[in-house]
Short mmCIF file of C-alpha atoms and ligand atoms in Angstrom, two decimals:
data_model
loop_
_atom_site.label_atom_id
_atom_site.label_comp_id
_atom_site.label_asym_id
_atom_site.label_seq_id
_atom_site.Cartn_x
_atom_site.Cartn_y
_atom_site.Cartn_z
CA MET A 1221 18.10 21.30 -1.11
CA ALA A 1222 16.24 18.14 -3.30
CA ASN A 1223 12.36 17.45 -2.09
CA LYS A 1224 12.52 14.25 -0.90
CA SER A 1225 11.01 11.23 -2.61
CA VAL A 1226 8.30 8.72 -2.15
CA VAL A 1227 7.41 5.46 -4.40
CA ILE A 1228 3.87 4.22 -3.85
CA THR A 1229 2.64 1.36 -5.44
CA GLY A 1230 -0.75 1.15 -6.57
CA GLY A 1231 -0.76 4.88 -6.84
CA SER A 1232 -3.27 5.31 -9.93
CA ARG A 1233 -6.42 4.61 -7.47
CA GLY A 1234 -7.95 4.55 -3.86
CA ILE A 1235 -5.46 4.83 -1.48
CA GLY A 1236 -2.61 5.06 -3.47
CA ARG A 1237 -4.01 8.09 -5.15
CA ALA A 1238 -4.46 9.86 -1.75
CA CYS A 1239 -0.96 8.93 -0.74
CA ALA A 1240 -0.01 10.39 -3.19
CA LEU A 1241 -1.63 13.38 -3.31
CA ILE A 1242 -0.96 13.98 0.51
CA PHE A 1243 3.21 13.62 -0.13
CA ALA A 1244 2.89 15.55 -3.13
CA GLN A 1245 1.08 18.56 -0.86
CA HIS A 1246 4.07 18.48 1.77
CA GLY A 1247 6.70 18.61 -1.16
CA TYR A 1248 8.10 15.05 -2.34
CA ASP A 1249 8.36 14.05 -5.45
CA VAL A 1250 5.88 11.23 -6.31
CA LEU A 1251 6.75 8.00 -8.24
CA VAL A 1252 3.45 6.69 -9.00
CA GLY A 1253 3.54 3.01 -9.69
CA TYR A 1254 0.05 1.06 -11.40
CA ASN A 1255 -0.20 -2.38 -12.87
CA ARG A 1256 -3.16 -2.01 -15.88
CA ASN A 1257 -4.76 1.75 -15.51
CA LYS A 1258 -3.14 3.95 -16.96
CA THR A 1259 -5.52 6.41 -17.69
CA ALA A 1260 -5.94 6.59 -13.66
CA ALA A 1261 -2.06 6.74 -13.38
CA GLU A 1262 -2.16 9.91 -15.37
CA GLU A 1263 -5.02 11.65 -13.30
CA THR A 1264 -3.24 11.21 -10.02
CA LEU A 1265 -0.15 12.37 -11.74
CA ALA A 1266 -2.00 15.11 -12.95
CA ALA A 1267 -3.47 16.12 -9.49
CA ALA A 1268 0.15 15.43 -7.98
CA SER A 1269 1.73 17.85 -10.31
CA GLY A 1270 -0.41 20.71 -9.00
CA TYR A 1271 1.56 20.89 -5.81
CA GLY A 1272 4.81 21.73 -8.06
CA VAL A 1273 6.78 18.74 -7.37
CA LYS A 1274 8.37 15.92 -9.94
CA CYS A 1275 6.01 13.34 -11.03
CA ALA A 1276 6.24 10.15 -12.93
CA ALA A 1277 4.18 7.28 -13.71
CA PHE A 1278 5.10 3.60 -13.90
CA CYS A 1279 3.97 0.43 -15.15
CA ALA A 1280 5.11 -2.42 -13.36
CA ASP A 1281 3.35 -5.62 -12.18
CA ILE A 1282 4.85 -6.10 -8.44
CA SER A 1283 4.03 -9.51 -8.40
CA LYS A 1284 7.21 -9.72 -10.14
CA LYS A 1285 10.60 -9.69 -9.07
CA ASP A 1286 12.41 -7.63 -12.01
CA GLU A 1287 9.24 -5.09 -12.79
CA ALA A 1288 9.16 -4.47 -9.05
CA ARG A 1289 13.19 -3.67 -9.42
CA ARG A 1290 12.32 -1.25 -12.53
CA LEU A 1291 9.85 0.46 -10.40
CA ILE A 1292 12.46 1.17 -7.84
CA SER A 1293 15.31 2.15 -11.01
CA LYS A 1294 12.91 4.25 -12.76
CA ALA A 1295 12.69 6.14 -9.07
CA LEU A 1296 16.40 6.55 -8.78
CA TYR A 1297 16.38 7.54 -12.45
CA GLU A 1298 13.89 10.29 -12.16
CA PHE A 1299 14.93 11.74 -8.47
CA GLY A 1300 18.06 9.79 -7.52
CA LYS A 1301 17.23 8.28 -4.64
CA VAL A 1302 14.01 7.23 -2.48
CA ASP A 1303 13.12 8.17 0.99
CA VAL A 1304 9.80 6.51 1.55
CA LEU A 1305 8.65 3.28 0.02
CA VAL A 1306 4.73 2.81 0.49
CA ASN A 1307 3.31 -0.54 -0.43
CA ASN A 1308 -0.04 -0.06 -1.17
CA ALA A 1309 -0.70 -2.30 -4.07
CA GLY A 1310 -3.08 -5.30 -3.76
CA ILE A 1311 -5.61 -7.23 -4.52
CA ALA A 1312 -8.69 -8.93 -2.75
CA ARG A 1313 -11.36 -11.65 -4.41
CA ALA A 1314 -14.01 -12.60 -2.15
CA ALA A 1315 -14.83 -16.31 -2.43
CA LEU A 1316 -15.51 -19.52 -0.29
CA MET A 1317 -12.38 -21.08 0.98
CA THR A 1318 -13.23 -24.20 -1.12
CA ASP A 1319 -13.58 -22.25 -3.93
CA VAL A 1320 -10.08 -21.27 -4.16
CA THR A 1321 -7.96 -22.15 -6.98
CA GLU A 1322 -4.14 -22.68 -6.82
CA GLN A 1323 -3.67 -19.82 -9.34
CA ASP A 1324 -5.97 -17.54 -7.39
CA PHE A 1325 -3.43 -18.49 -4.69
CA SER A 1326 -0.59 -18.00 -6.51
CA ASP A 1327 -1.99 -14.53 -7.98
CA MET A 1328 -2.82 -13.69 -4.04
CA PHE A 1329 0.40 -14.29 -2.83
CA PHE A 1330 2.63 -12.84 -5.34
CA THR A 1331 0.57 -9.66 -5.74
CA ASN A 1332 -0.12 -8.70 -1.51
CA VAL A 1333 2.77 -10.51 -0.66
CA GLY A 1334 5.67 -10.50 -3.12
CA GLY A 1335 4.90 -7.14 -4.30
CA VAL A 1336 5.71 -5.66 -0.71
CA PHE A 1337 8.68 -8.58 -0.67
CA PHE A 1338 10.20 -7.67 -4.08
CA THR A 1339 9.73 -3.91 -4.03
CA SER A 1340 11.54 -3.56 -0.64
CA GLN A 1341 14.33 -5.83 -1.38
CA ALA A 1342 14.58 -3.30 -4.45
CA VAL A 1343 14.93 -0.55 -2.06
CA ILE A 1344 16.51 -1.18 0.71
CA PRO A 1345 20.59 -1.48 -0.74
CA GLU A 1346 19.63 2.17 -2.25
CA MET A 1347 18.35 3.10 1.45
CA ILE A 1348 21.57 1.44 3.06
CA GLY A 1349 23.15 3.33 0.97
CA ALA A 1350 21.84 6.55 1.80
CA GLY A 1351 21.99 6.28 5.51
CA GLY A 1352 18.29 5.21 6.05
CA GLY A 1353 14.80 5.14 5.05
CA LYS A 1354 10.93 4.72 5.72
CA ILE A 1355 9.27 2.08 4.05
CA ILE A 1356 4.91 1.82 5.44
CA ASN A 1357 3.30 -1.87 4.08
CA ILE A 1358 -0.56 -1.95 3.49
CA SER A 1359 -2.54 -4.84 5.44
CA SER A 1360 -5.76 -4.86 6.63
CA MET A 1361 -8.32 -5.09 9.09
CA TRP A 1362 -8.88 -8.54 8.10
CA GLY A 1363 -4.84 -9.82 8.49
CA GLN A 1364 -5.58 -8.92 12.25
CA VAL A 1365 -8.51 -10.62 12.92
CA GLY A 1366 -9.44 -12.65 9.82
CA ALA A 1367 -12.72 -12.57 7.37
CA SER A 1368 -15.00 -14.72 6.50
CA CYS A 1369 -14.79 -15.64 2.44
CA GLU A 1370 -11.59 -13.99 2.50
CA THR A 1371 -9.61 -16.58 4.28
CA LEU A 1372 -7.03 -16.19 0.88
CA TYR A 1373 -7.28 -12.14 1.13
CA SER A 1374 -6.77 -12.59 5.54
CA ALA A 1375 -3.53 -15.18 4.70
CA THR A 1376 -2.39 -12.35 2.49
CA LYS A 1377 -2.63 -9.01 4.99
CA ALA A 1378 -1.66 -11.45 8.00
CA ALA A 1379 1.65 -12.19 5.78
CA VAL A 1380 2.55 -8.33 5.70
CA ILE A 1381 2.12 -8.00 9.07
CA GLY A 1382 4.59 -10.80 10.01
CA LEU A 1383 6.67 -9.65 7.00
CA THR A 1384 6.52 -5.27 8.22
CA LYS A 1385 7.96 -6.87 11.84
CA ALA A 1386 10.28 -8.92 10.85
CA MET A 1387 11.72 -6.15 8.31
CA SER A 1388 11.48 -4.01 11.23
CA LYS A 1389 14.01 -5.91 13.23
CA GLU A 1390 16.37 -6.74 10.31
CA LEU A 1391 16.85 -3.03 9.12
CA ALA A 1392 16.50 -1.03 12.44
CA PRO A 1393 20.38 -1.10 12.84
CA SER A 1394 20.51 0.84 8.89
CA ASN A 1395 18.04 3.21 10.38
CA ILE A 1396 15.12 2.35 7.94
CA THR A 1397 11.95 1.96 9.90
CA VAL A 1398 9.22 -0.49 8.71
CA ASN A 1399 5.61 0.17 9.63
CA CYS A 1400 1.89 -1.26 8.78
CA VAL A 1401 -1.29 0.71 8.59
CA ALA A 1402 -4.20 -1.93 8.45
CA PRO A 1403 -7.56 -0.20 7.55
CA GLY A 1404 -10.70 -1.25 7.68
CA VAL A 1405 -13.77 -0.14 5.24
CA ILE A 1406 -12.19 1.98 2.76
CA ASP A 1407 -14.32 3.33 0.14
CA THR A 1408 -12.33 2.23 -2.94
CA GLU A 1409 -12.76 0.33 -6.31
CA MET A 1410 -11.89 -2.44 -4.47
CA ASN A 1411 -15.29 -2.72 -2.38
CA THR A 1412 -17.74 -2.60 -5.34
CA CYS A 1413 -17.66 -6.13 -5.57
CA TYR A 1414 -20.31 -5.30 -1.82
CA ASP A 1415 -23.57 -4.83 -2.64
CA LYS A 1416 -25.40 -1.06 -1.22
CA ASP A 1417 -26.75 -3.58 1.93
CA THR A 1418 -23.84 -5.07 2.92
CA MET A 1419 -21.73 -1.50 2.38
CA GLU A 1420 -24.56 -0.30 4.99
CA GLU A 1421 -24.36 -3.11 7.04
CA LEU A 1422 -20.22 -2.41 7.18
CA ARG A 1423 -20.88 1.02 8.17
CA VAL A 1424 -23.57 0.54 10.92
CA ARG A 1425 -20.63 -2.06 12.57
CA THR A 1426 -17.88 0.67 12.69
CA PRO A 1427 -18.25 2.57 15.37
CA LEU A 1428 -17.64 5.51 13.92
CA GLU A 1429 -20.53 4.86 12.04
CA ARG A 1430 -18.79 5.70 8.49
CA ILE A 1431 -17.08 4.56 5.65
CA GLY A 1432 -13.11 5.37 5.56
CA SER A 1433 -12.14 7.66 2.83
CA PRO A 1434 -8.54 7.01 1.40
CA SER A 1435 -7.61 10.12 2.75
CA ASP A 1436 -8.20 8.77 6.16
CA VAL A 1437 -5.78 5.85 5.07
CA ALA A 1438 -2.91 8.05 3.62
CA GLY A 1439 -3.04 10.43 6.88
CA ALA A 1440 -1.65 7.53 8.61
CA VAL A 1441 0.69 6.43 6.10
CA TYR A 1442 2.03 10.23 5.53
CA PHE A 1443 2.63 10.48 9.28
CA LEU A 1444 4.46 7.28 9.29
CA ALA A 1445 6.85 8.78 6.96
CA SER A 1446 7.49 12.17 8.66
CA ASN A 1447 10.48 13.01 11.33
CA ALA A 1448 7.10 12.68 13.83
CA ALA A 1449 7.52 8.76 13.85
CA ASP A 1450 11.23 8.30 13.32
CA PHE A 1451 11.47 6.71 16.59
CA ILE A 1452 8.38 3.87 15.20
CA THR A 1453 9.07 1.00 14.19
CA GLY A 1454 7.42 -2.55 13.35
CA GLU A 1455 4.03 -1.02 14.60
CA VAL A 1456 0.70 -1.62 12.84
CA VAL A 1457 -1.42 1.55 13.03
CA SER A 1458 -5.07 0.67 12.98
CA VAL A 1459 -7.23 3.09 10.69
CA ASN A 1460 -10.90 1.24 10.84
CA GLY A 1461 -12.85 4.07 12.75
CA GLY A 1462 -12.87 1.21 15.69
CA PHE A 1463 -14.25 -2.00 13.87
CA VAL A 1464 -11.32 -3.91 15.69
CA ILE A 1465 -10.00 -2.83 18.47
P1 LIG B 2758 -8.16 -0.49 -5.92
O1 LIG B 2758 -8.50 -1.73 -5.81
O2 LIG B 2758 -8.89 0.49 -5.57
O3 LIG B 2758 -6.45 -0.12 -6.19
C1 LIG B 2758 -5.67 -1.16 -6.17
C2 LIG B 2758 -4.35 -0.36 -6.65
O4 LIG B 2758 -2.91 -1.30 -6.93
C3 LIG B 2758 -4.26 0.13 -8.13
O5 LIG B 2758 -3.50 0.66 -7.78
C4 LIG B 2758 -3.77 -0.98 -8.73
O6 LIG B 2758 -3.22 -0.65 -10.05
C5 LIG B 2758 -2.87 -1.82 -8.06
N1 LIG B 2758 -2.29 -2.99 -8.20
C6 LIG B 2758 -2.84 -4.17 -8.29
N2 LIG B 2758 -2.23 -5.68 -8.82
C7 LIG B 2758 -0.87 -4.77 -8.63
C8 LIG B 2758 -0.03 -5.56 -9.23
N3 LIG B 2758 0.49 -7.05 -9.37
N4 LIG B 2758 0.99 -4.71 -9.54
C9 LIG B 2758 1.03 -3.12 -9.38
N5 LIG B 2758 0.32 -2.72 -9.10
C10 LIG B 2758 -1.17 -3.34 -8.77
O7 LIG B 2758 -7.48 -1.01 -3.69
P2 LIG B 2758 -7.35 0.42 -2.80
O8 LIG B 2758 -7.25 1.61 -2.78
O9 LIG B 2758 -8.88 0.17 -1.81
O10 LIG B 2758 -6.26 -0.55 -1.74
C11 LIG B 2758 -4.95 -0.53 -1.60
C12 LIG B 2758 -4.57 -1.01 -0.74
O11 LIG B 2758 -5.19 -1.03 0.55
C13 LIG B 2758 -4.60 -2.55 -1.22
O12 LIG B 2758 -3.57 -3.27 -0.73
C14 LIG B 2758 -5.69 -3.07 -0.17
O13 LIG B 2758 -5.95 -4.53 0.06
C15 LIG B 2758 -5.43 -2.38 1.50
N6 LIG B 2758 -7.05 -2.43 1.66
C16 LIG B 2758 -7.88 -1.83 1.19
C17 LIG B 2758 -9.26 -1.80 1.98
C18 LIG B 2758 -10.41 -1.25 1.58
O14 LIG B 2758 -11.55 -1.54 2.03
N7 LIG B 2758 -10.25 -0.62 0.37
C19 LIG B 2758 -8.84 -2.47 3.47
C20 LIG B 2758 -8.01 -2.72 3.97
C21 LIG B 2758 -6.67 -2.96 2.83
P3 LIG B 2758 -4.26 -0.30 -11.87
O15 LIG B 2758 -4.96 0.62 -11.54
O16 LIG B 2758 -2.92 0.13 -12.49
O17 LIG B 2758 -4.98 -1.71 -11.52
#
């Protein structure tokens, strides 16, 4: 029997890489999407291939509809189907709201929301044809409660939650579940903009008293993709060490 297959946007590093590894470990064929960082994508690929599954990496800027479509086409070419889509790619930029430019607004909305929308649009007909599928979107706890100096980022991540809920209702009759994971502070390159003191403050504010790891998030994503989550849709799973309760 053919392996199940997963497409992970932003699979080159951070949370996306951890997702690629957990799916490969469980026998999934994996397509690693990335934007610029080919070397990192190849490192993910090498690590995932170590589990003896089919893996490929593909460069596609998911903020552009055509490129998102090409990412899904590549997966169909490589694996013949897409059982799971993990919409993980995202960007963050800390700034006072008054300093946010129109370009920032467009870049962040098209990447964080457009990317989820366009990649899902491309995969939905395939999943419907296959009789079902699972889509997992990565939001953020800041999309749940908002963050000062991250108004734009918070707005995009709140939009991902709204999109997840609407998609789950529209796609449930096609046996496609759509869920969302909202991570807290996770140790990835995304947070290298914060200095040591800020990271320590965030750690102390986290009831479990540690910064999360990419594999903390990947575990929840894998659960939502598994048969154990077949009756879960439209849900937001918080992986934040208790930061937001
Ligand atoms: P990283 O910055 O470590 O990685 C971001 C990934 O997204 C990279 O693989 C990058 O590709 C890819 N990417 C960025 N823009 C695009 C684009 N336009 N098209 C395709 N791929 C793109 O981020 P994290 O692993 O930390 O974050 C992953 C997700 O989790 C994001 O959606 C983020 O908002 C969310 N999140 C992260 C938290 C954290 O504390 N780290 C907390 C809450 C949510 P490339 O390597 O080629 O640049």
